[in-house]
Amino acid sequence: MHAVLRAIFEPGFFTSSLVALAVAVGTLVAIVAGVIGVFTVLRGQSFAGEALGDIGAAGGSSAYLAGIPALWGFVGVAVAAAGVMELIGIQRARGRDLATGVVLGAGFGLAALFLYLGTTYDNTTGATVTILFGSIFALNSSILPLLALLGAIALGTIVVLYRPLLLSSVSSELAAARGLPVRLIGAAYLFAMAVAVALSAVTIGAILSTALLVGPAATALQLTRRPGHAIVAAALIGIAAMWLGVLLAYDSYYWPPLRHGWPVSFFVVTLILIAYIISRTVGARRAVR
Amino acid sequence: MFSGFMVNAWIVATIVAVVGAAVGFFVVLRGSAFVAHAVPNGSFAGAAGASLIGINTIIGLGIFSLGGALGIGLLGRRGRHDVATALTLVFMLGLGALFLSFSVEYAPEIFSLLFGEVLGISSNELAPTVGLAAACMIALALLYRPLLLSSVLPEGGQARGLSPFRIEICFLVVVALATTMTVPVVGTALIFSVMIGPPAAARAFTVRPYVAIGLSVAIALVVVWSGIALSYQTNWPVGFFVGVMSASAYALGRTWAFLRRRGAR
C-alpha cells in the first residue's frame, strides 16, 4: 500500500512549497474560471474568451518588458480588450465572431512585437514560452493575495448579477422584454470574463487559458441542465483537473525522455478534453434512452 | 530587399495573400472566424513536433491542421460548435507545449513559428507551398457554388441535397490546406488575420462575391507585402504588421460603411 502511494505521489510532493502554491493558485483559478465559464458556454462566447486570453499575452509581454508582474499586464490588457470588443459590437450575434477575430488579430500582433522586443533587449529567452504556455511552478507566493482579490471581484460581479445574467444568457429577448439592461449586463459579464481569463492565463498560459474557462463548464452542462448544479460541477471538475495536472507534472520529473518534467498546462488541458469527451458520450447515451 | 534569399519570401507571401484572402472570403461569409483562428493556431503543435523529430515542418503542420479541422468538424457535429473548437484548439496547443518542453529548440525558432519570419522560407519549402496553393484554389473553385449557397442560405443548400456537415468538413479541409502553406511567413498565430481582416473590409465596399474576392485579395496583398517590407526594415516580426494592418483595413471598411449609410439618409 505504502509503495503504491509512493509511486503515485513521488517523494516530496506534500512537503514542496512550490507544489503547495501551485495547488492553492490552481484551486482558486479553477473555481473562478469554472463559475464564469458556465455563462461563457451558455452565451456562446468561447471565442471571446479565447481572444481575451490571447490578447492578454500582449499585456503579459508588455508587463515583462516594463519589469512589473505579468498578472497586471494580463488583467489590464484583457479588460481593455473587452471594452474594445464591447464597443465594436460584440453584443450582436451577427458579425460578433468577426469583431472578436479582428481585435484578436491586432492584439496578437502587439503580443508578437512585445515578445520580440522583450527577447531582444533582454537576453532571457524564456519569456515567449512562459507567457504563452504558462508555468505554474514559477509563480511567486506574493501574488496569491492579489489573485484572490481579483477572483473575488470577478465572482462578486457574477453573484450580484446572477439572476439577470442567467436570464439574458438564455434568452436576451426575454430579458430585454422584462426591461433588463441587456447590453450593460453583457458588458459587466465581459469584464468578469476578462478577469477570469487573465487569472487563468497566469496559471496555464495565455493561449491555453480558455481550457479552464470553457472545458469544465461545457462538461458540467453536459451532465446537468440546472445552472446552479452546473456551476458547482464546473468548479469541481476544474479543481480536479488542476490537482491531477499538478500531481502528474510533479511525477513526470522522473519520466522519459528528458527527465525535467512535462508542462502542467499539457496535463490540465488533456484531462479537461478527456472529461469533456466522456461527458459527451454519457450525455448522448442519456439522450437515446 | 529583393535580393537572393528574399525572393522566396516575396513569392510565398504573394501566394499567401491570394489564397488566404480567397479562403478568407468564405470564412467571413460563413462566420467561422473562430475556426479560422483555431486551425492554424493549433497547427503550431505540428510544427513543434516536426522540429522535435527532425522532419520537414510542412508535414507536421499538415498533419496537425488536418487533424484539428477534422476534430472540430466531428466534435462540433452535435453540441456547441464554439466549445468543440475551443477545446480542440487548446488540446493541440497543450501538445505544442509538451513538444516544446522536450525540444532543445531556441526561443527565436519557436517565436518565428508563432509570429512569422521573412527569412524563414527556404527553397525546399517553395515547391510544396505552390502545390498546396494550387490544390487550395482548385478545391475552392470546385466548391464555389455549393459553398456560397450553403453559406448564404443553409436551408436552400439542404433543399438542393447538399449535406451541411459534408460541406463544413470540405471547407475545414480547405482551411487546413491553406493554413499549412501560409504558416511559415506570417506564423501560426497571425495567419487568420489575413483570412479575416481583408475579406471583412472588402465586404464593406461591395456585396458582389467576385468583386469582394478580388478586392480582398488586393487588400491582403497590400497588407502582406508592406508587412514584409516593414519587417525587413525594422526587423520586427511580420505578424505584428500583418495583425495591426488587417485590423486597420477592417476599421477603414467599417468607417466607409458607416459614412455611406449616413450619406444615404
Coordinates of C-alpha atoms in Angstrom, one line a residue:
Chain A
M1 CA 0.0 0.0 0.0
H2 CA 2.7 2.4 1.0
A3 CA 4.7 1.5 -2.1
V4 CA 1.7 2.3 -4.3
L5 CA 1.2 5.6 -2.6
R6 CA 4.8 6.4 -3.1
A7 CA 4.6 5.6 -6.7
I8 CA 1.6 7.9 -7.2
F9 CA 2.9 10.7 -5.0
E10 CA 6.6 11.0 -5.8
P11 CA 8.8 11.9 -2.7
G12 CA 8.5 15.5 -1.6
F13 CA 5.1 16.1 -3.2
F14 CA 3.4 17.1 0.1
T15 CA 6.4 19.0 1.5
S16 CA 7.3 21.1 -1.5
S17 CA 6.3 24.7 -1.1
L18 CA 6.2 25.1 -4.9
V19 CA 3.6 22.4 -5.1
A20 CA 1.5 23.9 -2.3
L21 CA 1.5 27.3 -4.0
A22 CA 0.6 25.7 -7.4
V23 CA -2.2 23.8 -5.8
A24 CA -3.5 26.9 -4.0
V25 CA -3.4 29.1 -7.1
G26 CA -4.8 26.3 -9.3
T27 CA -7.8 25.8 -7.0
L28 CA -8.6 29.4 -6.8
V29 CA -8.3 29.9 -10.6
A30 CA -10.3 26.7 -11.3
I31 CA -13.2 27.9 -9.1
V32 CA -13.3 31.4 -10.7
A33 CA -12.9 30.1 -14.3
G34 CA -15.4 27.3 -13.8
V35 CA -18.2 29.5 -12.4
I36 CA -17.7 32.2 -15.0
G37 CA -17.2 29.6 -17.7
V38 CA -20.8 28.2 -17.3
F39 CA -22.1 31.6 -18.5
T40 CA -19.5 31.7 -21.3
V41 CA -20.8 28.4 -22.7
L42 CA -24.4 29.4 -22.2
R43 CA -23.8 32.7 -24.0
G44 CA -21.7 31.0 -26.8
Q45 CA -18.8 33.3 -26.1
S46 CA -16.0 30.8 -26.2
F47 CA -14.3 32.7 -29.0
A48 CA -14.4 35.9 -27.0
G49 CA -12.8 34.1 -24.0
E50 CA -10.1 32.6 -26.3
A51 CA -9.5 36.0 -27.8
L52 CA -9.2 37.7 -24.4
G53 CA -6.6 35.1 -23.3
D54 CA -4.5 35.6 -26.5
I55 CA -4.7 39.3 -26.4
G56 CA -3.8 39.1 -22.7
A57 CA -0.4 37.8 -24.0
A58 CA 0.2 41.3 -25.3
G59 CA -0.3 42.5 -21.7
G60 CA 1.8 39.8 -20.1
S61 CA 4.6 40.5 -22.5
S62 CA 4.5 44.3 -22.1
A63 CA 4.5 43.9 -18.3
Y64 CA 7.5 41.7 -18.8
L65 CA 9.2 44.5 -20.8
A66 CA 8.3 47.0 -18.2
G67 CA 9.5 44.7 -15.4
I68 CA 6.2 44.6 -13.5
P69 CA 4.4 41.3 -12.6
A70 CA 2.8 39.7 -15.6
L71 CA -0.5 39.4 -13.9
W72 CA -1.0 43.2 -14.1
G73 CA -0.4 43.2 -17.8
F74 CA -2.8 40.2 -18.3
V75 CA -5.6 41.9 -16.3
G76 CA -5.1 45.4 -17.7
V77 CA -5.0 44.4 -21.4
A78 CA -7.7 41.8 -21.2
V79 CA -10.1 44.3 -19.5
A80 CA -9.2 46.9 -22.1
A81 CA -9.7 44.5 -25.0
A82 CA -13.1 43.5 -23.5
G83 CA -14.0 47.2 -23.7
V84 CA -13.0 47.5 -27.3
M85 CA -14.9 44.3 -28.3
E86 CA -18.0 45.7 -26.5
L87 CA -17.7 49.0 -28.4
I88 CA -17.3 47.5 -31.8
G89 CA -20.4 45.3 -31.4
I90 CA -19.7 42.0 -29.8
Q91 CA -23.2 42.1 -28.2
R92 CA -24.9 41.4 -31.5
A93 CA -24.8 37.8 -32.6
R94 CA -24.3 38.7 -36.2
G95 CA -20.7 39.7 -37.0
R96 CA -19.7 39.1 -33.4
D97 CA -17.1 36.5 -34.3
L98 CA -15.7 38.8 -36.9
A99 CA -15.3 41.7 -34.5
T100 CA -13.7 39.4 -32.0
G101 CA -11.3 38.0 -34.6
V102 CA -10.2 41.4 -35.8
V103 CA -9.5 42.6 -32.2
L104 CA -7.7 39.3 -31.6
G105 CA -5.5 39.7 -34.7
A106 CA -4.4 43.2 -33.7
G107 CA -3.8 42.1 -30.1
F108 CA -1.8 39.1 -31.1
G109 CA 0.2 41.3 -33.4
L110 CA 1.1 43.5 -30.5
A111 CA 2.0 40.5 -28.4
A112 CA 4.3 39.4 -31.1
L113 CA 6.0 42.8 -31.1
F114 CA 6.4 43.0 -27.3
L115 CA 7.7 39.5 -27.1
Y116 CA 10.1 40.2 -29.8
L117 CA 11.3 43.4 -28.1
G118 CA 11.5 41.5 -24.8
T119 CA 13.7 38.8 -26.2
T120 CA 15.9 41.3 -28.0
Y121 CA 16.7 43.8 -25.3
D122 CA 16.9 41.2 -22.5
N123 CA 18.7 38.0 -23.2
T124 CA 16.4 35.7 -21.2
T125 CA 14.8 33.8 -24.0
G126 CA 12.1 32.1 -21.8
A127 CA 9.6 34.9 -21.9
T128 CA 7.8 33.7 -25.1
V129 CA 7.2 30.2 -23.7
T130 CA 6.4 31.4 -20.1
I131 CA 3.8 33.9 -21.2
L132 CA 2.2 31.9 -23.9
F133 CA 2.3 28.4 -22.2
G134 CA 2.5 29.4 -18.5
S135 CA 4.5 28.0 -15.7
I136 CA 2.6 27.5 -12.5
F137 CA 5.7 26.2 -10.7
A138 CA 7.5 29.5 -11.3
L139 CA 4.9 31.7 -9.6
N140 CA 5.9 33.9 -6.6
S141 CA 3.8 33.4 -3.4
S142 CA 3.4 37.2 -3.1
I143 CA 1.0 37.0 -6.0
L144 CA -1.6 35.0 -4.0
P145 CA -3.5 37.8 -2.2
L146 CA -3.8 39.7 -5.5
L147 CA -5.1 36.6 -7.3
A148 CA -7.6 36.1 -4.5
L149 CA -8.7 39.7 -4.7
L150 CA -9.2 39.7 -8.4
G151 CA -11.0 36.3 -8.2
A152 CA -13.3 37.8 -5.6
I153 CA -14.1 40.8 -7.8
A154 CA -15.0 38.6 -10.7
L155 CA -17.1 36.2 -8.7
G156 CA -18.7 39.1 -6.9
T157 CA -19.8 40.5 -10.2
I158 CA -21.4 37.2 -11.1
V159 CA -23.1 36.8 -7.7
V160 CA -24.6 40.3 -7.9
L161 CA -25.8 39.8 -11.4
Y162 CA -26.7 36.2 -11.1
R163 CA -30.4 36.1 -12.0
P164 CA -30.5 38.9 -14.7
L165 CA -27.3 37.5 -16.2
L166 CA -28.8 34.0 -16.3
L167 CA -31.9 35.2 -18.0
S168 CA -30.1 37.4 -20.5
S169 CA -27.7 34.5 -21.3
V170 CA -30.6 32.0 -22.0
S171 CA -32.8 34.5 -23.9
S172 CA -31.7 38.1 -24.4
E173 CA -35.1 38.9 -26.0
L174 CA -36.9 37.8 -22.9
A175 CA -34.5 39.8 -20.7
A176 CA -35.0 42.9 -22.8
A177 CA -38.8 42.4 -22.7
R178 CA -38.5 42.4 -18.9
G179 CA -36.8 45.8 -19.1
L180 CA -33.3 44.5 -18.1
P181 CA -30.3 46.5 -19.4
V182 CA -29.1 43.6 -21.5
R183 CA -26.1 45.4 -23.0
L184 CA -24.9 46.7 -19.6
I185 CA -25.2 43.2 -18.2
G186 CA -23.3 41.8 -21.2
A187 CA -20.5 44.4 -20.7
A188 CA -20.3 43.6 -16.9
Y189 CA -20.1 39.9 -17.8
L190 CA -17.4 40.5 -20.4
F191 CA -15.4 42.4 -17.7
A192 CA -15.7 39.5 -15.2
M193 CA -14.7 37.1 -18.0
A194 CA -11.6 39.2 -18.8
V195 CA -10.5 39.0 -15.2
A196 CA -11.1 35.2 -15.1
V197 CA -9.2 34.7 -18.3
A198 CA -6.3 36.8 -17.0
L199 CA -6.1 34.7 -13.8
S200 CA -6.2 31.5 -15.9
A201 CA -3.5 32.9 -18.2
V202 CA -1.1 33.3 -15.3
T203 CA -1.5 29.7 -14.3
I204 CA -1.7 27.7 -17.5
G205 CA -0.5 30.3 -20.0
A206 CA -2.2 32.9 -22.2
I207 CA -3.0 30.7 -25.2
L208 CA -4.3 27.8 -23.1
S209 CA -6.4 29.9 -20.7
T210 CA -9.7 29.1 -22.5
A211 CA -9.3 25.4 -21.5
L212 CA -10.1 26.2 -17.8
L213 CA -12.9 28.6 -18.8
V214 CA -14.7 26.6 -21.3
G215 CA -13.8 22.9 -20.7
P216 CA -15.1 22.2 -17.2
A217 CA -18.2 24.4 -17.8
A218 CA -19.1 22.6 -21.1
T219 CA -18.5 19.2 -19.4
A220 CA -20.8 20.2 -16.4
L221 CA -23.5 21.4 -18.8
Q222 CA -23.5 18.0 -20.5
L223 CA -24.1 16.4 -17.1
T224 CA -26.8 18.6 -15.7
R225 CA -29.2 21.2 -17.0
R226 CA -29.6 23.1 -13.8
P227 CA -27.4 26.2 -13.9
G228 CA -26.7 26.1 -10.1
H229 CA -25.6 22.5 -10.3
A230 CA -23.6 23.1 -13.4
I231 CA -21.7 25.9 -11.7
V232 CA -20.7 23.7 -8.8
A233 CA -19.9 20.8 -11.1
A234 CA -17.8 23.0 -13.3
A235 CA -15.7 24.3 -10.4
L236 CA -15.2 20.8 -9.1
I237 CA -14.2 19.5 -12.5
G238 CA -11.8 22.4 -12.9
I239 CA -10.2 21.7 -9.4
A240 CA -9.9 18.0 -10.2
A241 CA -8.1 18.7 -13.5
M242 CA -5.9 21.2 -11.9
W243 CA -4.9 19.0 -8.9
L244 CA -4.3 15.9 -11.1
G245 CA -2.4 18.1 -13.6
V246 CA -0.1 19.4 -10.9
L247 CA 0.4 15.9 -9.5
L248 CA 1.2 14.4 -12.9
A249 CA 3.5 17.2 -13.8
Y250 CA 5.4 16.7 -10.5
D251 CA 5.7 13.0 -11.1
S252 CA 6.8 13.5 -14.6
Y253 CA 10.1 14.7 -13.4
Y254 CA 11.0 11.0 -13.4
W255 CA 9.6 10.2 -16.8
P256 CA 11.3 9.9 -20.1
P257 CA 12.6 11.4 -22.4
L258 CA 14.3 14.3 -20.7
R259 CA 13.7 13.9 -17.0
H260 CA 13.0 17.5 -16.4
G261 CA 9.2 17.5 -16.1
W262 CA 6.4 17.7 -18.5
P263 CA 4.4 21.0 -18.6
V264 CA 1.5 21.3 -16.1
S265 CA -0.6 23.0 -18.8
F266 CA -0.4 20.0 -21.1
F267 CA -1.8 17.7 -18.4
V268 CA -4.6 20.1 -17.4
V269 CA -5.7 20.7 -20.9
T270 CA -5.6 16.9 -21.8
L271 CA -7.5 16.0 -18.6
I272 CA -10.2 18.6 -19.4
L273 CA -10.6 17.4 -23.0
I274 CA -10.9 13.8 -21.8
A275 CA -13.6 14.8 -19.2
Y276 CA -15.5 16.6 -22.0
I277 CA -15.4 13.7 -24.4
I278 CA -16.6 11.3 -21.6
S279 CA -19.4 13.7 -20.7
R280 CA -20.4 13.8 -24.3
T281 CA -20.7 10.0 -24.6
V282 CA -22.6 9.9 -21.3
G283 CA -24.9 12.7 -22.4
A284 CA -25.5 11.0 -25.8
R285 CA -26.5 7.7 -24.1
R286 CA -28.9 9.6 -21.8
A287 CA -30.4 11.3 -24.8
V288 CA -31.0 7.9 -26.5
R289 CA -32.8 6.4 -23.5
Chain B
M1 CA 15.3 43.8 -50.1
F2 CA 14.7 42.0 -53.4
S3 CA 18.0 40.1 -53.5
G4 CA 18.6 36.3 -53.4
F5 CA 17.2 35.0 -50.1
M6 CA 14.3 37.5 -50.1
V7 CA 12.9 36.2 -53.4
N8 CA 11.4 33.2 -51.8
A9 CA 9.8 35.3 -49.2
W10 CA 8.1 37.6 -51.8
I11 CA 6.9 34.6 -53.8
V12 CA 5.5 32.8 -50.8
A13 CA 4.0 36.0 -49.4
T14 CA 2.1 36.7 -52.6
I15 CA 0.7 33.2 -52.7
V16 CA -0.2 33.5 -49.0
A17 CA -2.1 36.7 -49.6
V18 CA -4.0 35.4 -52.6
V19 CA -5.0 32.1 -51.1
G20 CA -5.6 33.4 -47.6
A21 CA -7.9 36.2 -48.9
A22 CA -9.8 33.9 -51.2
V23 CA -10.4 31.3 -48.4
G24 CA -11.0 34.1 -46.0
F25 CA -13.9 35.4 -48.1
F26 CA -15.8 32.2 -47.2
V27 CA -14.6 32.3 -43.6
V28 CA -16.2 35.7 -43.2
L29 CA -19.3 34.7 -45.2
R30 CA -19.8 31.6 -43.0
G31 CA -19.0 33.5 -39.8
S32 CA -16.3 30.9 -39.0
A33 CA -13.7 33.3 -37.7
F34 CA -13.1 31.1 -34.6
V35 CA -12.3 28.0 -36.8
A36 CA -10.0 30.1 -39.0
H37 CA -8.2 31.1 -35.8
A38 CA -8.2 27.6 -34.2
V39 CA -6.9 25.5 -37.1
P40 CA -3.7 27.5 -37.9
N41 CA -3.0 28.3 -34.3
G42 CA -3.3 24.7 -33.2
S43 CA -1.2 23.5 -36.1
F44 CA 1.7 25.2 -34.2
A45 CA 2.0 21.9 -32.3
G46 CA 2.6 20.1 -35.5
A47 CA 5.5 22.4 -36.4
A48 CA 6.9 22.0 -32.9
G49 CA 6.6 18.2 -33.2
A50 CA 8.1 18.1 -36.6
S51 CA 11.2 20.0 -35.4
L52 CA 11.4 17.7 -32.4
I53 CA 11.7 14.5 -34.6
G54 CA 13.6 16.3 -37.3
I55 CA 11.2 16.2 -40.3
N56 CA 10.0 19.0 -42.6
T57 CA 7.8 21.5 -40.8
I58 CA 5.2 21.4 -43.5
I59 CA 4.5 17.7 -42.9
G60 CA 3.9 18.4 -39.2
L61 CA 1.8 21.4 -40.0
G62 CA -0.3 19.5 -42.5
I63 CA -1.0 16.6 -40.2
F64 CA -2.0 18.8 -37.3
S65 CA -4.1 21.3 -39.2
L66 CA -6.0 18.5 -41.0
G67 CA -6.4 16.6 -37.6
G68 CA -7.6 19.8 -36.0
A69 CA -10.0 20.6 -38.7
L70 CA -11.5 17.1 -38.7
G71 CA -11.6 17.1 -34.8
I72 CA -13.5 20.3 -34.8
G73 CA -15.9 19.1 -37.5
L74 CA -16.6 15.8 -35.7
L75 CA -16.8 17.2 -32.2
G76 CA -18.9 20.1 -33.3
R77 CA -21.3 17.9 -35.2
R78 CA -23.6 17.6 -32.2
G79 CA -23.5 20.2 -29.4
R80 CA -21.9 23.5 -29.3
H81 CA -19.6 24.3 -32.2
D82 CA -17.6 27.0 -30.4
V83 CA -16.9 24.8 -27.4
A84 CA -15.7 22.0 -29.7
T85 CA -13.4 24.5 -31.5
A86 CA -12.0 25.9 -28.3
L87 CA -11.3 22.5 -26.7
T88 CA -9.7 21.1 -29.9
L89 CA -7.5 24.2 -30.1
V90 CA -6.3 24.2 -26.5
F91 CA -5.6 20.5 -26.7
M92 CA -3.4 21.0 -29.7
L93 CA -1.7 23.9 -28.1
G94 CA -1.2 21.8 -25.0
L95 CA 0.5 19.2 -27.1
G96 CA 2.6 22.0 -28.6
A97 CA 3.6 23.0 -25.0
L98 CA 4.7 19.4 -24.4
F99 CA 6.7 19.2 -27.6
L100 CA 8.4 22.5 -26.8
S101 CA 9.4 21.2 -23.3
F102 CA 11.0 18.1 -24.9
S103 CA 12.9 20.0 -27.6
V104 CA 16.1 21.9 -27.2
E105 CA 14.9 24.5 -29.8
Y106 CA 16.0 28.0 -29.1
A107 CA 13.3 30.6 -28.3
P108 CA 13.8 32.5 -31.6
E109 CA 12.8 29.5 -33.6
I110 CA 9.7 29.0 -31.6
F111 CA 8.9 32.6 -31.9
S112 CA 9.3 32.7 -35.7
L113 CA 6.9 29.7 -35.9
L114 CA 4.3 31.6 -33.9
F115 CA 4.8 35.1 -35.3
G116 CA 6.5 34.7 -38.7
E117 CA 9.9 35.3 -40.1
V118 CA 10.7 36.7 -43.5
L119 CA 14.0 35.0 -43.7
G120 CA 12.4 31.7 -42.6
I121 CA 11.5 30.4 -46.0
S122 CA 13.9 28.0 -47.6
S123 CA 13.8 26.9 -51.3
N124 CA 12.8 23.4 -50.3
E125 CA 9.5 24.8 -48.9
L126 CA 8.7 26.6 -52.1
A127 CA 7.5 23.6 -54.1
P128 CA 5.1 22.2 -51.5
T129 CA 3.8 25.7 -50.9
V130 CA 3.0 26.2 -54.6
G131 CA 1.5 22.7 -54.8
L132 CA -0.7 23.3 -51.7
A133 CA -1.8 26.7 -53.0
A134 CA -2.9 25.2 -56.3
A135 CA -4.8 22.4 -54.5
C136 CA -6.5 25.0 -52.4
M137 CA -7.6 27.2 -55.3
I138 CA -8.8 24.2 -57.3
A139 CA -10.8 22.9 -54.3
L140 CA -12.2 26.4 -53.8
A141 CA -13.2 26.7 -57.4
L142 CA -15.0 23.3 -57.3
L143 CA -16.7 24.1 -54.0
Y144 CA -17.5 27.7 -55.0
R145 CA -21.2 27.3 -55.8
P146 CA -22.3 24.8 -53.1
L147 CA -20.2 26.7 -50.5
L148 CA -21.7 30.0 -51.5
L149 CA -25.2 28.6 -51.4
S150 CA -24.9 26.8 -48.1
S151 CA -23.1 29.8 -46.5
V152 CA -25.8 32.4 -47.5
L153 CA -28.8 30.2 -47.4
P154 CA -28.2 27.0 -45.4
E155 CA -31.8 25.8 -45.9
G156 CA -31.6 26.4 -49.6
G157 CA -28.5 24.3 -49.7
Q158 CA -30.2 21.4 -47.8
A159 CA -33.2 21.6 -50.2
R160 CA -30.8 21.1 -53.1
G161 CA -29.4 18.0 -51.4
L162 CA -26.2 19.5 -50.0
S163 CA -25.3 18.0 -46.6
P164 CA -24.3 20.8 -44.4
F165 CA -22.0 18.5 -42.5
R166 CA -20.2 17.4 -45.6
I167 CA -19.8 21.0 -46.8
E168 CA -18.5 22.0 -43.5
I169 CA -15.9 19.2 -43.5
C170 CA -14.8 20.1 -47.1
F171 CA -14.5 23.7 -46.0
L172 CA -12.5 22.9 -42.9
V173 CA -10.1 20.8 -45.0
V174 CA -9.6 23.8 -47.4
V175 CA -8.8 26.0 -44.4
A176 CA -6.3 23.4 -43.1
L177 CA -4.6 23.2 -46.5
A178 CA -4.4 27.0 -46.7
T179 CA -3.0 27.0 -43.2
T180 CA -0.3 24.5 -43.9
M181 CA 1.2 26.6 -46.7
T182 CA 0.8 30.0 -45.2
V183 CA 2.3 29.4 -41.7
P184 CA 6.0 29.8 -42.5
V185 CA 5.6 33.5 -43.5
V186 CA 3.2 35.0 -41.1
G187 CA 3.3 32.5 -38.3
T188 CA 0.6 30.3 -36.8
A189 CA -0.7 33.0 -34.5
L190 CA -1.5 35.6 -37.2
I191 CA -2.4 33.9 -40.4
F192 CA -6.0 34.2 -39.6
S193 CA -5.6 37.9 -39.6
V194 CA -5.0 37.7 -43.3
M195 CA -8.1 35.5 -43.6
I196 CA -10.4 37.8 -41.7
G197 CA -9.3 41.4 -41.9
P198 CA -9.1 41.9 -45.7
P199 CA -12.3 40.0 -46.7
A200 CA -14.2 41.7 -43.9
A201 CA -13.0 45.1 -45.1
A202 CA -13.8 44.1 -48.8
R203 CA -17.4 43.2 -47.8
A204 CA -18.0 46.7 -46.5
F205 CA -17.3 48.0 -50.0
T206 CA -19.2 45.6 -52.2
V207 CA -21.8 42.8 -51.9
R208 CA -21.0 41.1 -55.2
P209 CA -19.0 37.9 -54.4
Y210 CA -16.5 38.0 -57.3
V211 CA -15.7 41.7 -56.7
A212 CA -15.4 41.1 -53.0
I213 CA -13.0 38.2 -53.5
G214 CA -10.9 40.3 -55.9
L215 CA -10.9 43.3 -53.5
S216 CA -9.9 41.2 -50.5
V217 CA -7.1 39.7 -52.5
A218 CA -5.9 43.2 -53.3
I219 CA -6.1 44.4 -49.7
A220 CA -4.4 41.2 -48.5
L221 CA -1.5 41.7 -51.0
V222 CA -1.0 45.3 -49.7
V223 CA -1.1 44.1 -46.1
V224 CA 1.3 41.2 -46.6
W225 CA 3.7 43.0 -49.0
S226 CA 4.1 46.0 -46.8
G227 CA 4.3 43.7 -43.7
I228 CA 7.3 42.0 -45.3
A229 CA 8.9 45.3 -46.4
L230 CA 8.5 46.9 -42.9
S231 CA 9.7 43.7 -41.2
Y232 CA 12.7 43.7 -43.4
Q233 CA 13.5 47.3 -42.5
T234 CA 12.8 47.2 -38.8
N235 CA 13.5 43.5 -38.0
W236 CA 10.2 43.4 -36.1
P237 CA 8.0 40.3 -36.5
V238 CA 5.9 40.1 -39.7
G239 CA 2.9 39.0 -37.6
F240 CA 2.8 42.3 -35.8
F241 CA 2.5 44.3 -39.0
V242 CA 0.0 41.9 -40.6
G243 CA -2.2 41.8 -37.5
V244 CA -2.3 45.5 -37.0
M245 CA -2.8 46.4 -40.7
S246 CA -5.5 43.8 -41.1
A247 CA -7.4 45.3 -38.2
S248 CA -6.8 48.8 -39.7
A249 CA -8.2 47.7 -43.0
Y250 CA -11.3 46.4 -41.2
A251 CA -11.7 49.6 -39.3
L252 CA -11.5 51.5 -42.6
G253 CA -14.2 49.3 -44.1
R254 CA -16.4 49.9 -41.1
T255 CA -15.9 53.6 -41.3
W256 CA -16.7 53.6 -45.0
A257 CA -19.9 51.6 -44.5
F258 CA -20.9 54.0 -41.7
L259 CA -20.3 57.1 -43.7
R260 CA -22.2 55.7 -46.7
R261 CA -25.1 54.8 -44.5
R262 CA -25.2 58.3 -43.1
G263 CA -24.9 59.8 -46.6
A264 CA -27.8 57.7 -47.8
R265 CA -30.1 59.1 -45.2

